Short mmCIF file of C-alpha atoms in Angstrom, two decimals:
data_model
loop_
_atom_site.label_atom_id
_atom_site.label_comp_id
_atom_site.label_asym_id
_atom_site.label_seq_id
_atom_site.Cartn_x
_atom_site.Cartn_y
_atom_site.Cartn_z
CA UNK X 1 36.76 15.91 -76.11
CA UNK X 2 36.43 17.42 -72.65
CA UNK X 3 39.70 18.23 -70.88
CA UNK X 4 39.81 17.96 -67.11
CA UNK X 5 41.83 21.10 -66.52
CA UNK X 6 40.93 21.44 -62.87
CA UNK X 7 42.00 17.93 -61.85
CA UNK X 8 45.39 17.47 -60.23
CA UNK X 9 47.65 14.44 -60.16
CA UNK X 10 46.73 13.93 -56.52
CA UNK X 11 43.00 13.87 -57.39
CA UNK X 12 43.68 11.27 -60.07
CA UNK X 13 45.73 9.05 -57.78
CA UNK X 14 43.00 9.13 -55.14
CA UNK X 15 40.34 8.30 -57.71
CA UNK X 16 42.35 5.53 -59.34
CA UNK X 17 43.04 3.94 -55.98
CA UNK X 18 39.30 3.97 -55.28
CA UNK X 19 38.47 2.55 -58.71
CA UNK X 20 40.81 -0.38 -58.12
CA UNK X 21 39.04 -1.05 -54.79
CA UNK X 22 35.66 -0.96 -56.58
CA UNK X 23 36.86 -3.43 -59.20
CA UNK X 24 37.67 -5.98 -56.48
CA UNK X 25 34.03 -6.11 -55.41
CA UNK X 26 31.79 -8.88 -56.66
CA UNK X 27 28.33 -7.46 -57.12
CA UNK X 28 26.55 -4.17 -57.88
CA UNK X 29 24.93 -3.84 -54.43
CA UNK X 30 28.29 -4.25 -52.72
CA UNK X 31 29.68 -1.54 -55.01
CA UNK X 32 26.78 0.78 -54.15
CA UNK X 33 27.27 0.31 -50.38
CA UNK X 34 31.03 0.78 -50.62
CA UNK X 35 30.67 3.82 -52.84
CA UNK X 36 28.27 5.53 -50.46
CA UNK X 37 30.80 5.02 -47.65
CA UNK X 38 33.79 6.53 -49.50
CA UNK X 39 32.15 9.09 -51.82
CA UNK X 40 32.65 11.98 -49.43
CA UNK X 41 36.45 11.40 -49.47
CA UNK X 42 36.51 11.87 -53.24
CA UNK X 43 34.25 14.92 -53.38
CA UNK X 44 32.79 16.49 -50.23
CA UNK X 45 29.03 16.84 -50.07
CA UNK X 46 26.29 17.09 -47.45
CA UNK X 47 23.98 14.47 -48.88
CA UNK X 48 25.31 12.09 -51.53
CA UNK X 49 22.79 9.90 -53.28
CA UNK X 50 22.98 6.78 -55.45
CA UNK X 51 19.59 6.89 -57.15
CA UNK X 52 18.13 4.23 -59.42
CA UNK X 53 15.74 5.64 -61.99
CA UNK X 54 13.64 4.28 -64.81
CA UNK X 55 15.36 4.80 -68.16
CA UNK X 56 13.05 7.68 -69.10
CA UNK X 57 13.66 9.41 -65.74
CA UNK X 58 9.96 9.53 -64.98
CA UNK X 59 10.17 7.37 -61.86
CA UNK X 60 12.71 7.28 -59.05
CA UNK X 61 12.93 3.56 -58.18
CA UNK X 62 15.23 3.48 -55.15
CA UNK X 63 17.63 5.85 -53.47
CA UNK X 64 20.56 5.06 -51.22
CA UNK X 65 22.72 7.40 -49.21
CA UNK X 66 24.81 7.60 -46.06
CA UNK X 67 23.13 6.45 -42.81
CA UNK X 68 22.47 10.07 -41.76
CA UNK X 69 20.00 10.55 -44.61
CA UNK X 70 19.04 7.03 -45.60
CA UNK X 71 15.91 6.88 -43.48
CA UNK X 72 14.80 10.33 -44.62
CA UNK X 73 15.18 9.60 -48.33
CA UNK X 74 13.21 6.36 -48.06
CA UNK X 75 10.39 8.26 -46.40
CA UNK X 76 10.51 10.90 -49.14
CA UNK X 77 10.42 8.57 -52.18
CA UNK X 78 6.66 8.96 -52.72
CA UNK X 79 6.70 12.78 -52.45
CA UNK X 80 9.77 12.82 -54.70
CA UNK X 81 7.97 10.91 -57.44
CA UNK X 82 4.99 13.24 -57.10
CA UNK X 83 7.02 16.42 -57.70
CA UNK X 84 10.14 15.24 -59.55
CA UNK X 85 8.84 16.70 -62.82
CA UNK X 86 9.53 20.11 -61.27
CA UNK X 87 13.27 19.40 -61.16
CA UNK X 88 14.84 22.13 -63.32
CA UNK X 89 16.75 19.57 -65.43
CA UNK X 90 13.71 17.41 -66.05
CA UNK X 91 11.30 20.34 -66.51
CA UNK X 92 13.73 21.91 -68.94
CA UNK X 93 14.08 18.65 -70.92
CA UNK X 94 17.80 18.74 -70.23
CA UNK X 95 18.18 15.61 -68.12
CA UNK X 96 19.83 13.70 -70.95
CA UNK X 97 22.71 16.14 -70.91
CA UNK X 98 23.53 14.68 -67.49
CA UNK X 99 24.84 11.63 -69.39
CA UNK X 100 27.53 13.69 -71.11
CA UNK X 101 28.63 15.87 -68.23
CA UNK X 102 27.56 16.50 -64.60
CA UNK X 103 24.83 19.14 -64.47
CA UNK X 104 24.68 21.79 -61.82
CA UNK X 105 21.20 22.66 -60.59
CA UNK X 106 22.10 26.35 -60.18
CA UNK X 107 22.85 26.53 -63.94
CA UNK X 108 19.14 25.93 -64.56
CA UNK X 109 17.46 27.74 -61.71
CA UNK X 110 18.73 30.38 -59.28
CA UNK X 111 18.86 29.63 -55.61
CA UNK X 112 16.10 32.13 -54.91
CA UNK X 113 13.80 30.64 -57.55
CA UNK X 114 14.54 27.09 -56.39
CA UNK X 115 13.40 27.99 -52.88
CA UNK X 116 9.88 28.29 -54.35
CA UNK X 117 10.13 25.07 -56.32
CA UNK X 118 7.75 22.31 -55.01
CA UNK X 119 10.64 19.86 -55.26
CA UNK X 120 12.62 21.93 -52.75
CA UNK X 121 9.63 22.40 -50.49
CA UNK X 122 8.52 18.75 -50.45
CA UNK X 123 11.84 16.94 -50.59
CA UNK X 124 15.11 18.80 -50.87
CA UNK X 125 14.84 21.02 -47.82
CA UNK X 126 14.49 17.86 -45.68
CA UNK X 127 17.76 16.59 -47.12
CA UNK X 128 19.83 19.75 -46.60
CA UNK X 129 20.05 20.17 -50.37
CA UNK X 130 20.17 23.66 -51.75
CA UNK X 131 22.88 23.02 -54.32
CA UNK X 132 23.14 19.94 -56.46
CA UNK X 133 25.43 18.31 -58.99
CA UNK X 134 24.02 15.31 -60.87
CA UNK X 135 25.52 12.79 -63.28
CA UNK X 136 23.73 9.90 -65.03
CA UNK X 137 25.33 6.53 -65.59
CA UNK X 138 23.54 4.23 -68.04
CA UNK X 139 23.64 0.59 -67.05
CA UNK X 140 23.20 -2.51 -69.16
CA UNK X 141 19.96 -3.43 -67.47
CA UNK X 142 16.69 -1.54 -67.57
CA UNK X 143 17.49 1.34 -65.22
CA UNK X 144 19.94 4.22 -64.96
CA UNK X 145 21.96 5.31 -61.96
CA UNK X 146 21.88 9.01 -61.15
CA UNK X 147 24.63 10.14 -58.78
CA UNK X 148 23.69 13.31 -56.91
CA UNK X 149 25.95 15.39 -54.75
CA UNK X 150 24.06 17.89 -52.61
CA UNK X 151 25.25 20.72 -50.41
CA UNK X 152 23.58 23.08 -48.03
CA UNK X 153 25.94 26.05 -47.90
CA UNK X 154 28.06 26.34 -51.04
CA UNK X 155 27.63 25.63 -54.70
CA UNK X 156 29.76 23.30 -56.81
CA UNK X 157 32.75 24.61 -58.76
CA UNK X 158 34.09 23.57 -62.16
CA UNK X 159 36.72 21.47 -60.40
CA UNK X 160 33.92 19.67 -58.50
CA UNK X 161 32.14 19.09 -61.77
CA UNK X 162 35.28 17.63 -63.38
CA UNK X 163 35.83 15.42 -60.37
CA UNK X 164 32.28 14.04 -60.47
CA UNK X 165 32.65 13.51 -64.18
CA UNK X 166 35.73 11.33 -63.64
CA UNK X 167 34.18 9.55 -60.65
CA UNK X 168 31.06 8.82 -62.68
CA UNK X 169 32.98 7.49 -65.67
CA UNK X 170 35.12 5.15 -63.57
CA UNK X 171 32.11 4.02 -61.60
CA UNK X 172 30.18 3.40 -64.82
CA UNK X 173 32.91 1.12 -66.15
CA UNK X 174 33.07 -0.91 -62.95
CA UNK X 175 29.30 -1.04 -62.48
CA UNK X 176 28.71 -2.23 -66.05
CA UNK X 177 31.13 -5.11 -65.61
CA UNK X 178 29.73 -6.06 -62.19
CA UNK X 179 26.19 -6.19 -63.58
CA UNK X 180 27.47 -8.41 -66.39
CA UNK X 181 29.30 -10.60 -63.89
CA UNK X 182 26.17 -10.99 -61.80
CA UNK X 183 24.24 -11.99 -64.91
CA UNK X 184 26.87 -14.60 -65.86
CA UNK X 185 26.96 -16.01 -62.32
CA UNK X 186 23.19 -16.40 -62.38
CA UNK X 187 23.46 -18.29 -65.66
CA UNK X 188 26.19 -20.53 -64.17
CA UNK X 189 24.01 -21.16 -61.16
CA UNK X 190 21.11 -22.18 -63.45
CA UNK X 191 23.28 -24.39 -65.64
CA UNK X 192 25.11 -26.20 -62.81
CA UNK X 193 22.28 -28.65 -61.93
CA UNK X 194 22.15 -29.77 -65.60
CA UNK X 195 25.77 -30.93 -65.69
CA UNK X 196 26.42 -34.66 -65.96
CA UNK X 197 27.24 -36.31 -62.66
CA UNK X 198 30.80 -37.37 -61.99
CA UNK X 199 30.44 -39.99 -59.31
CA UNK X 200 28.13 -38.86 -56.55
CA UNK X 201 28.55 -35.14 -57.27
CA UNK X 202 28.22 -32.76 -60.14
CA UNK X 203 31.41 -31.11 -61.38
CA UNK X 204 32.13 -27.49 -60.60
CA UNK X 205 30.94 -25.41 -63.54
CA UNK X 206 34.20 -23.46 -63.33
CA UNK X 207 36.20 -26.65 -63.87
CA UNK X 208 36.29 -26.51 -67.67
CA UNK X 209 37.59 -23.95 -70.13
CA UNK X 210 36.32 -23.66 -73.73
CA UNK X 211 39.13 -25.84 -75.15
CA UNK X 212 38.38 -28.63 -72.68
CA UNK X 213 34.68 -28.30 -73.48
CA UNK X 214 35.46 -28.74 -77.18
CA UNK X 215 37.67 -31.71 -76.39
CA UNK X 216 35.03 -33.48 -74.32
CA UNK X 217 32.31 -32.68 -76.84
CA UNK X 218 34.47 -34.31 -79.53
CA UNK X 219 34.88 -37.49 -77.47
CA UNK X 220 31.16 -37.60 -76.75
CA UNK X 221 30.37 -37.20 -80.44
CA UNK X 222 32.54 -40.24 -81.17
CA UNK X 223 35.27 -38.36 -83.07
CA UNK X 224 38.64 -40.02 -83.24
CA UNK X 225 41.50 -38.52 -81.31
CA UNK X 226 43.17 -37.53 -84.57
CA UNK X 227 40.07 -35.57 -85.56
CA UNK X 228 39.88 -33.87 -82.17
CA UNK X 229 43.60 -32.98 -82.21
CA UNK X 230 43.18 -31.47 -85.68
CA UNK X 231 40.22 -29.43 -84.58
CA UNK X 232 42.04 -28.14 -81.51
CA UNK X 233 45.22 -27.46 -83.44
CA UNK X 234 47.43 -29.57 -81.20
CA UNK X 235 49.49 -32.74 -81.52
CA UNK X 236 48.07 -36.14 -80.77
CA UNK X 237 50.33 -36.70 -77.76
CA UNK X 238 49.36 -33.29 -76.34
CA UNK X 239 45.72 -34.24 -76.72
CA UNK X 240 46.28 -37.56 -74.94
CA UNK X 241 47.90 -35.73 -72.03
CA UNK X 242 45.04 -33.24 -71.88
CA UNK X 243 42.47 -36.02 -71.88
CA UNK X 244 44.29 -37.82 -69.09
CA UNK X 245 44.52 -34.64 -67.00
CA UNK X 246 40.86 -33.85 -67.58
CA UNK X 247 39.77 -37.38 -66.75
CA UNK X 248 41.73 -37.27 -63.51
CA UNK X 249 40.39 -33.87 -62.58
CA UNK X 250 36.83 -35.07 -63.08
CA UNK X 251 37.55 -38.19 -61.01
CA UNK X 252 37.34 -41.06 -63.52
CA UNK X 253 39.45 -44.18 -63.75
CA UNK X 254 39.44 -44.26 -67.54
CA UNK X 255 37.89 -42.50 -70.52
CA UNK X 256 35.26 -45.21 -70.93
CA UNK X 257 33.90 -44.52 -67.46
CA UNK X 258 33.89 -40.83 -68.20
CA UNK X 259 31.92 -41.30 -71.42
CA UNK X 260 29.51 -43.65 -69.70
CA UNK X 261 28.82 -41.11 -66.95
CA UNK X 262 28.26 -38.33 -69.45
CA UNK X 263 26.05 -40.55 -71.55
CA UNK X 264 23.64 -40.78 -68.64
CA UNK X 265 22.97 -37.07 -68.98
CA UNK X 266 21.45 -37.46 -72.43
CA UNK X 267 17.82 -36.48 -72.81
CA UNK X 268 15.54 -39.50 -72.85
CA UNK X 269 12.67 -38.68 -75.17
CA UNK X 270 10.13 -41.06 -76.62
CA UNK X 271 9.80 -40.88 -80.40
CA UNK X 272 6.88 -39.03 -81.93
CA UNK X 273 5.33 -42.40 -82.94
CA UNK X 274 5.04 -43.27 -79.28
CA UNK X 275 3.72 -39.83 -78.37
CA UNK X 276 0.81 -40.03 -80.81
CA UNK X 277 -2.46 -41.57 -79.53
CA UNK X 278 -3.24 -45.17 -80.43
CA UNK X 279 -6.39 -46.34 -82.22
CA UNK M 1 47.19 17.28 -70.89
CA UNK M 2 49.41 14.70 -69.19
CA UNK M 3 46.75 14.00 -66.58
CA UNK M 4 44.20 13.36 -69.34
CA UNK M 5 46.57 10.81 -70.92
CA UNK M 6 47.08 9.00 -67.61
CA UNK M 7 43.35 9.05 -66.94
CA UNK M 8 42.59 7.50 -70.35
CA UNK M 9 45.27 4.81 -69.99
CA UNK M 10 44.00 3.91 -66.53
CA UNK M 11 40.41 3.67 -67.80
CA UNK M 12 41.51 1.30 -70.59
CA UNK M 13 43.50 -0.91 -68.21
CA UNK M 14 40.63 -1.03 -65.71
CA UNK M 15 38.17 -1.95 -68.42
CA UNK M 16 40.49 -4.66 -69.80
CA UNK M 17 40.99 -6.19 -66.36
CA UNK M 18 37.27 -6.42 -65.65
CA UNK M 19 36.51 -7.66 -69.14
CA UNK M 20 39.03 -10.53 -68.76
CA UNK M 21 37.36 -11.66 -65.55
CA UNK M 22 33.95 -11.81 -67.16
CA UNK M 23 35.35 -13.45 -70.28
CA UNK M 24 36.58 -16.36 -68.13
CA UNK M 25 33.08 -16.88 -66.69
CA UNK M 26 31.61 -16.73 -70.17
CA UNK M 27 34.19 -19.31 -71.32
CA UNK M 28 33.07 -21.78 -68.62
CA UNK M 29 29.44 -21.37 -69.69
CA UNK M 30 30.30 -21.97 -73.34
CA UNK M 31 32.39 -25.05 -72.48
CA UNK M 32 29.51 -26.78 -70.74
CA UNK M 33 26.98 -25.58 -73.32
CA UNK M 34 29.05 -27.34 -75.99
CA UNK M 35 29.14 -30.53 -73.94
CA UNK M 36 25.40 -30.48 -73.31
CA UNK M 37 24.85 -29.88 -77.03
CA UNK M 38 27.01 -32.91 -77.90
CA UNK M 39 24.80 -34.99 -75.57
CA UNK M 40 21.72 -33.95 -77.52
CA UNK M 41 20.46 -30.91 -75.64
CA UNK M 42 19.65 -27.52 -77.16
CA UNK M 43 21.25 -24.60 -75.33
CA UNK M 44 20.62 -20.89 -75.80
CA UNK M 45 22.61 -18.27 -73.87
CA UNK M 46 22.12 -14.54 -73.81
CA UNK M 47 25.24 -12.45 -74.37
CA UNK M 48 26.02 -9.05 -72.82
CA UNK M 49 24.23 -7.24 -75.65
CA UNK M 50 21.07 -9.30 -75.09
CA UNK M 51 21.50 -11.32 -78.28
CA UNK M 52 21.08 -15.10 -78.29
CA UNK M 53 24.06 -17.44 -78.66
CA UNK M 54 22.78 -20.82 -79.87
CA UNK M 55 24.36 -24.26 -79.66
CA UNK M 56 24.36 -26.27 -82.94
CA UNK M 57 21.28 -28.29 -81.91
CA UNK M 58 19.46 -25.17 -80.80
CA UNK M 59 20.20 -23.40 -84.09
CA UNK M 60 18.84 -26.39 -85.98
CA UNK M 61 15.75 -26.70 -83.79
CA UNK M 62 14.92 -23.00 -84.04
CA UNK M 63 15.53 -22.53 -87.75
CA UNK M 64 12.30 -21.51 -89.42
CA UNK M 65 12.29 -21.11 -93.17
CA UNK M 66 16.08 -21.30 -93.15
CA UNK M 67 16.59 -18.33 -90.80
CA UNK M 68 17.38 -18.22 -87.09
CA UNK M 69 15.75 -15.98 -84.50
CA UNK M 70 17.70 -12.77 -83.98
CA UNK M 71 16.16 -11.68 -80.69
CA UNK M 72 15.99 -13.50 -77.38
CA UNK M 73 12.27 -12.86 -77.16
CA UNK M 74 11.82 -14.73 -80.46
CA UNK M 75 13.31 -17.83 -78.85
CA UNK M 76 11.08 -17.61 -75.81
CA UNK M 77 8.06 -17.14 -78.05
CA UNK M 78 9.09 -20.08 -80.25
CA UNK M 79 9.45 -22.38 -77.25
CA UNK M 80 6.12 -21.18 -75.89
CA UNK M 81 4.31 -21.81 -79.20
CA UNK M 82 6.03 -25.15 -79.87
CA UNK M 83 6.72 -26.72 -76.48
CA UNK M 84 9.77 -28.99 -76.57
CA UNK M 85 9.73 -32.58 -75.32
CA UNK M 86 11.81 -31.63 -72.26
CA UNK M 87 12.45 -28.11 -70.98
CA UNK M 88 15.22 -28.28 -68.41
CA UNK M 89 15.96 -24.59 -67.90
CA UNK M 90 13.53 -21.78 -68.69
CA UNK M 91 15.23 -18.58 -67.61
CA UNK M 92 15.54 -15.13 -69.17
CA UNK M 93 19.32 -15.66 -69.48
CA UNK M 94 19.46 -19.36 -70.32
CA UNK M 95 17.33 -21.96 -72.06
CA UNK M 96 18.09 -25.70 -72.11
CA UNK M 97 15.67 -28.07 -73.79
CA UNK M 98 15.35 -31.26 -75.83
CA UNK M 99 13.18 -30.96 -78.93
CA UNK M 100 10.52 -33.47 -79.87
CA UNK M 101 12.27 -35.98 -82.15
CA UNK M 102 11.10 -36.25 -85.75
CA UNK M 103 8.53 -38.98 -86.49
CA UNK M 104 10.04 -42.35 -87.34
CA UNK M 105 8.96 -43.99 -90.61
CA UNK M 106 7.99 -47.20 -88.91
CA UNK M 107 8.66 -49.36 -85.88
CA UNK M 108 12.36 -49.93 -85.25
CA UNK M 109 13.58 -53.44 -85.81
CA UNK M 110 15.71 -54.54 -82.89
CA UNK M 111 19.13 -55.87 -83.91
CA UNK M 112 19.39 -59.49 -82.81
CA UNK M 113 22.45 -60.30 -80.75
CA UNK M 114 23.61 -63.71 -79.69
CA UNK M 115 23.88 -64.48 -76.01
CA UNK M 116 27.67 -64.19 -76.18
CA UNK M 117 27.49 -60.87 -78.06
CA UNK M 118 25.07 -59.46 -75.51
CA UNK M 119 27.40 -60.58 -72.74
CA UNK M 120 30.41 -58.93 -74.40
CA UNK M 121 28.45 -55.72 -75.02
CA UNK M 122 27.56 -55.62 -71.33
CA UNK M 123 31.24 -55.88 -70.32
CA UNK M 124 32.30 -53.32 -72.93
CA UNK M 125 29.82 -50.88 -71.45
CA UNK M 126 31.27 -51.62 -68.03
CA UNK M 127 34.53 -50.24 -69.38
CA UNK M 128 36.40 -53.54 -69.61
CA UNK M 129 39.13 -54.02 -72.19
CA UNK M 130 39.32 -57.01 -74.60
CA UNK M 131 41.87 -59.01 -72.53
CA UNK M 132 39.83 -58.40 -69.37
CA UNK M 133 36.67 -59.68 -71.07
CA UNK M 134 38.60 -62.74 -72.31
CA UNK M 135 39.66 -63.41 -68.73
CA UNK M 136 36.13 -62.99 -67.37
CA UNK M 137 34.57 -65.27 -69.97
CA UNK M 138 37.40 -67.77 -69.96
CA UNK M 139 37.99 -67.34 -73.67
CA UNK M 140 41.00 -66.55 -75.83
CA UNK M 141 41.78 -62.92 -76.69
CA UNK M 142 41.37 -63.61 -80.40
CA UNK M 143 37.88 -65.06 -79.83
CA UNK M 144 36.76 -61.98 -77.94
CA UNK M 145 38.26 -59.74 -80.63
CA UNK M 146 36.24 -61.37 -83.38
CA UNK M 147 33.05 -61.17 -81.28
CA UNK M 148 33.72 -57.45 -80.73
CA UNK M 149 34.34 -56.86 -84.47
CA UNK M 150 31.04 -58.59 -85.34
CA UNK M 151 29.26 -56.57 -82.66
CA UNK M 152 30.63 -53.32 -84.06
CA UNK M 153 29.48 -54.28 -87.56
CA UNK M 154 25.98 -55.24 -86.40
CA UNK M 155 25.40 -52.13 -84.32
CA UNK M 156 27.21 -49.71 -86.63
CA UNK M 157 29.83 -48.67 -84.05
CA UNK M 158 32.91 -46.90 -85.36
CA UNK M 159 34.92 -46.99 -82.17
CA UNK M 160 34.76 -47.64 -78.43
CA UNK M 161 33.07 -44.28 -77.76
CA UNK M 162 30.03 -45.40 -79.78
CA UNK M 163 29.61 -48.33 -77.41
CA UNK M 164 28.66 -45.83 -74.69
CA UNK M 165 26.90 -43.39 -76.95
CA UNK M 166 24.66 -46.11 -78.30
CA UNK M 167 24.18 -44.32 -81.64
CA UNK M 168 21.55 -41.58 -82.09
CA UNK M 169 20.61 -39.50 -79.04
CA UNK M 170 16.95 -40.33 -78.93
CA UNK M 171 17.27 -44.09 -79.07
#
């Protein structure tokens, strides 16, 4: 296991404070924008990029950076894709090692040799990037995020590499959960119109927890209260109280009204006999 | 060494905090999926690993040769090849549908109800209690009770919930 020997307690506190801020955000794009704004405070760099790539790192999909370089990188996306195979990590087949640990460009090609690299000529020199540190973060959707720190005047040290490693790991954790959250919110948004109406409105999809769902499902299925209480592992009087609270929360006068309202959400399907042609 | 320990503990706590938040959202989805299933719908949700989570009706509807689809794409393909009677949600994260009901053996014989029984059934479905119905109809409680008992026997109701559920979903 890698030990972060170069990282101080102060570095950790700064990073942890940032990670807590990231975890309060609600969606991946918000995280990306926030990260771009604060990245320089964690690890100084000239041009810091949040780059979305295809999983096989053959195509750079989008790239985001600070306002000073954002316009330039958008303009350079097509040339980047044309010459990206010249990147020393990709050309050397070593880009997957950027998942395990940040990779320093100068470890693969000297500064003098890189000056003659088409990637430097077409793209990097326009972004003040002579030295680079890159770290890949796999995501749970179809792309990967490649964080790149770039500098014009000085190369990255082992301490910088450790710092990016920690930044990338924390960011990966937060990003993974935000992508999952976005996915779940989309599913909630799709499911909400299918919920049975309670009065003139539909209930808030966040209004029920799994136990309440099981309780209501039991009532709808016609189970007795004793059966439902047994299934939920609670006493009969506890169940009665829960039903009353639920009924009130959903806005019904009594359980019969509640069941009637939910019954209206059943699918109405003609039997197969009626669907078949006559004659 | 100490910094590594603190870094690992922090990472675990951060992960646990974010996981709990998403677990609550997932819980809400499952709660409503169970309710929709009890109403007769089939619901398929995709979990974080991309695997399908099927409601009881969905599992039954999708079972082919005794086995269930293991991949989400299998479900989408199944629904494409055998279109359901109603497809309410067709999304790469969520599917809600009602299958075509099985063929009936013959025409259903309607259960004959007397005028009084039909009247009482109407008020039961309006959510009225026995004494309230007795008051409305100007009859004794005991009379209404015996009408209700006969109604339950005729229509196969076990309890008051069945009055609203009306028996099988596709009636």
